Amino acid sequence: MNAPYYAVIFTSTLKENKGYEEEAEKMLALAKNQNGFLGFEGARQEIGISVSYWETLDDIKNWKNQSEHLLAQEKGKSDWYASYHVRITKVEREYTM
Amino acid sequence: MNAPYYAVIFTSTLKENKGYEEEAEKMLALAKNQNGFLGFEGARQEIGISVSYWETLDDIKNWKNQSEHLLAQEKGKSDWYASYHVRITKVEREYTM
């Protein structure tokens, strides 16, 4: 990854986790096959934070509208999430150890 | 928070956690008193993801160079982190449930 590229920061709290992990893994496998997918990182304690990385804003839009992902988003809203927040961000610079 | 604003995505793995949580809480308390601080979210499983939100790039630079924070960063590199990655991002849009 070389800036500029895009990061989608998805933070959430769950009201129910039955079937959630399995679905999340399925969605990650699908995302990896999308155009422009660059990577994914996630962790959950009191809240879950998932960050996915993409080449362009169009890649993010295409993933948001992918048919199986749309169904998963609906199920997320009805069954799993107590709350969520999605931030579309542009990675301007980065450094690493 | 209303876009545009900035998010610093800090991902890390630890080689040692002795004293780490205590220092992280101290740094968060300090960050909250910095100009331009908007919020913080964090979770850790295999990796840790911390996201802090700021009004401007200058606010981020000032926090990076804050004296006690500089010492904590040095201790992080020598004692706690096996690896880390910092991404400075601009939040372009967002939506929530």
Coordinates of C-alpha atoms in Angstrom, one line a residue:
Chain A
M1 CA 0.0 0.0 0.0
N2 CA 1.3 3.4 -0.9
A3 CA -0.6 6.6 0.0
P4 CA -2.9 8.0 -1.2
Y5 CA -5.4 5.2 -1.0
Y6 CA -8.6 4.8 1.0
A7 CA -9.5 3.3 4.4
V8 CA -13.0 2.5 5.6
I9 CA -13.2 2.6 9.3
F10 CA -16.2 0.6 10.6
T11 CA -16.9 0.7 14.3
S12 CA -19.8 -1.2 15.8
T13 CA -21.4 -2.7 18.9
L14 CA -23.3 -5.9 18.8
K15 CA -26.7 -6.8 20.3
E16 CA -26.3 -10.4 19.2
N17 CA -23.3 -12.4 18.0
K18 CA -25.0 -15.7 16.8
G19 CA -23.7 -16.4 13.3
Y20 CA -21.9 -13.1 13.2
E21 CA -18.3 -14.3 13.1
E22 CA -19.1 -16.8 10.3
E23 CA -20.8 -14.1 8.2
A24 CA -17.9 -11.7 8.8
E25 CA -15.4 -14.3 7.6
K26 CA -17.6 -15.0 4.5
M27 CA -17.7 -11.2 3.7
L28 CA -14.0 -10.8 4.2
A29 CA -13.4 -13.7 1.7
L30 CA -15.7 -11.9 -0.8
A31 CA -14.1 -8.5 -0.2
K32 CA -10.7 -10.0 -1.0
N33 CA -12.0 -10.8 -4.5
Q34 CA -13.3 -7.3 -5.1
N35 CA -11.4 -5.0 -7.4
G36 CA -9.2 -2.5 -5.5
F37 CA -9.2 -4.5 -2.2
L38 CA -5.8 -3.8 -0.5
G39 CA -6.2 -5.3 3.0
F40 CA -8.2 -5.7 6.2
E41 CA -7.6 -5.4 9.9
G42 CA -10.0 -6.0 12.7
A43 CA -10.3 -6.3 16.5
R44 CA -13.2 -6.4 19.0
Q45 CA -13.4 -5.7 22.7
E46 CA -16.2 -3.4 24.1
I47 CA -16.5 -2.2 20.5
G48 CA -15.4 -3.7 17.2
I49 CA -13.2 -1.8 14.8
S50 CA -12.7 -3.1 11.3
V51 CA -10.6 -1.2 8.8
S52 CA -10.6 -2.2 5.1
Y53 CA -8.2 -0.6 2.6
W54 CA -9.1 0.2 -1.0
E55 CA -7.5 1.8 -4.1
T56 CA -10.3 4.1 -5.0
L57 CA -13.7 5.5 -3.8
D58 CA -15.4 3.6 -6.7
D59 CA -14.0 0.4 -5.3
I60 CA -15.6 1.1 -2.0
K61 CA -18.9 2.0 -3.6
N62 CA -18.8 -1.2 -5.6
W63 CA -18.2 -3.3 -2.5
K64 CA -21.0 -1.5 -0.6
N65 CA -23.3 -2.4 -3.5
Q66 CA -22.1 -6.0 -4.0
S67 CA -25.3 -8.2 -3.9
E68 CA -24.3 -10.7 -1.2
H69 CA -22.8 -7.8 0.8
L70 CA -26.1 -5.9 0.6
L71 CA -27.9 -8.9 2.1
A72 CA -25.3 -9.1 4.9
Q73 CA -25.7 -5.4 5.6
E74 CA -29.4 -5.9 6.0
K75 CA -29.0 -8.8 8.3
G76 CA -26.4 -6.8 10.2
K77 CA -28.9 -4.0 10.8
S78 CA -31.8 -6.3 11.8
D79 CA -29.9 -9.0 13.7
W80 CA -26.4 -8.2 14.9
Y81 CA -25.6 -4.5 15.3
A82 CA -26.7 -2.4 18.3
S83 CA -25.0 0.5 16.6
Y84 CA -22.4 1.2 13.9
H85 CA -20.5 4.0 12.3
V86 CA -18.8 4.0 8.9
R87 CA -16.2 6.5 8.0
I88 CA -14.8 6.8 4.5
T89 CA -11.3 8.2 4.8
K90 CA -8.4 9.0 2.5
V91 CA -5.0 7.9 3.7
E92 CA -2.7 10.9 3.2
R93 CA 0.5 9.6 4.8
E94 CA 1.8 6.8 6.9
Y95 CA 4.8 5.4 8.7
T96 CA 5.7 2.2 10.3
M97 CA 8.1 0.6 12.7
Chain B
M1 CA -17.8 15.3 14.5
N2 CA -18.7 16.5 11.1
A3 CA -16.6 15.6 8.1
P4 CA -14.1 16.7 7.0
Y5 CA -11.9 16.0 10.0
Y6 CA -8.9 13.6 10.5
A7 CA -8.5 10.1 11.8
V8 CA -5.2 8.6 12.9
I9 CA -5.4 4.8 12.5
F10 CA -2.8 3.2 14.7
T11 CA -2.4 -0.6 14.4
S12 CA 0.1 -2.5 16.5
T13 CA 1.2 -5.9 17.8
L14 CA 2.8 -6.1 21.3
K15 CA 5.9 -8.0 22.3
E16 CA 5.3 -7.1 26.0
N17 CA 2.2 -5.7 27.8
K18 CA 3.6 -5.0 31.3
G19 CA 2.7 -1.4 32.1
Y20 CA 1.2 -0.9 28.6
E21 CA -2.5 -0.5 29.5
E22 CA -1.6 2.0 32.3
E23 CA 0.5 4.1 29.9
A24 CA -2.2 3.9 27.2
E25 CA -4.8 5.3 29.6
K26 CA -2.4 8.0 30.7
M27 CA -1.8 9.0 27.1
L28 CA -5.5 9.0 26.3
A29 CA -6.2 11.3 29.3
L30 CA -3.5 13.7 27.9
A31 CA -4.8 13.5 24.4
K32 CA -8.2 14.5 25.6
N33 CA -6.7 17.8 26.7
Q34 CA -5.0 18.5 23.4
N35 CA -6.4 21.2 21.1
G36 CA -8.5 19.7 18.3
F37 CA -9.0 16.3 20.0
L38 CA -12.4 14.9 18.9
G39 CA -12.5 11.4 20.1
F40 CA -10.9 7.9 20.5
E41 CA -11.8 4.3 19.9
G42 CA -9.7 1.2 20.5
A43 CA -9.9 -2.6 20.5
R44 CA -7.2 -5.3 20.7
Q45 CA -7.3 -9.0 19.8
E46 CA -4.5 -10.5 17.7
I47 CA -3.7 -6.9 16.7
G48 CA -4.6 -3.6 18.4
I49 CA -6.4 -0.9 16.5
S50 CA -6.7 2.6 18.0
V51 CA -8.3 5.4 16.1
S52 CA -8.1 9.0 17.3
Y53 CA -10.0 11.8 15.7
W54 CA -8.7 15.4 15.3
E55 CA -9.9 18.7 13.8
T56 CA -6.7 19.5 11.8
L57 CA -3.4 18.0 10.6
D58 CA -1.6 20.5 12.9
D59 CA -3.5 19.2 15.9
I60 CA -2.2 15.7 15.0
K61 CA 1.4 17.1 14.6
N62 CA 1.2 18.9 18.0
W63 CA 0.0 15.7 19.7
K64 CA 2.8 13.7 18.1
N65 CA 5.3 16.2 19.4
Q66 CA 3.8 16.6 22.9
S67 CA 6.7 16.1 25.4
E68 CA 5.2 13.3 27.5
H69 CA 3.8 11.6 24.4
L70 CA 7.3 11.6 22.8
L71 CA 8.6 9.8 25.9
A72 CA 5.8 7.3 25.7
Q73 CA 6.5 6.7 21.9
E74 CA 10.1 6.0 22.7
K75 CA 9.1 3.5 25.4
G76 CA 6.6 2.0 23.0
K77 CA 9.3 1.3 20.5
S78 CA 11.8 -0.1 23.0
D79 CA 9.5 -2.0 25.3
W80 CA 6.0 -2.7 24.1
Y81 CA 5.6 -2.9 20.3
A82 CA 6.6 -5.7 18.1
S83 CA 5.3 -3.7 15.2
Y84 CA 3.1 -0.7 14.5
H85 CA 1.7 1.2 11.6
V86 CA 0.4 4.8 11.7
R87 CA -2.0 6.1 9.0
I88 CA -3.0 9.8 8.9
T89 CA -6.3 9.9 7.1
K90 CA -8.9 12.5 6.2
V91 CA -12.5 11.6 6.9
E92 CA -14.4 12.5 3.8
R93 CA -17.8 11.2 4.6
E94 CA -19.6 9.0 7.2
Y95 CA -22.9 7.5 8.0
T96 CA -24.2 5.7 11.0
M97 CA -27.1 3.5 12.3

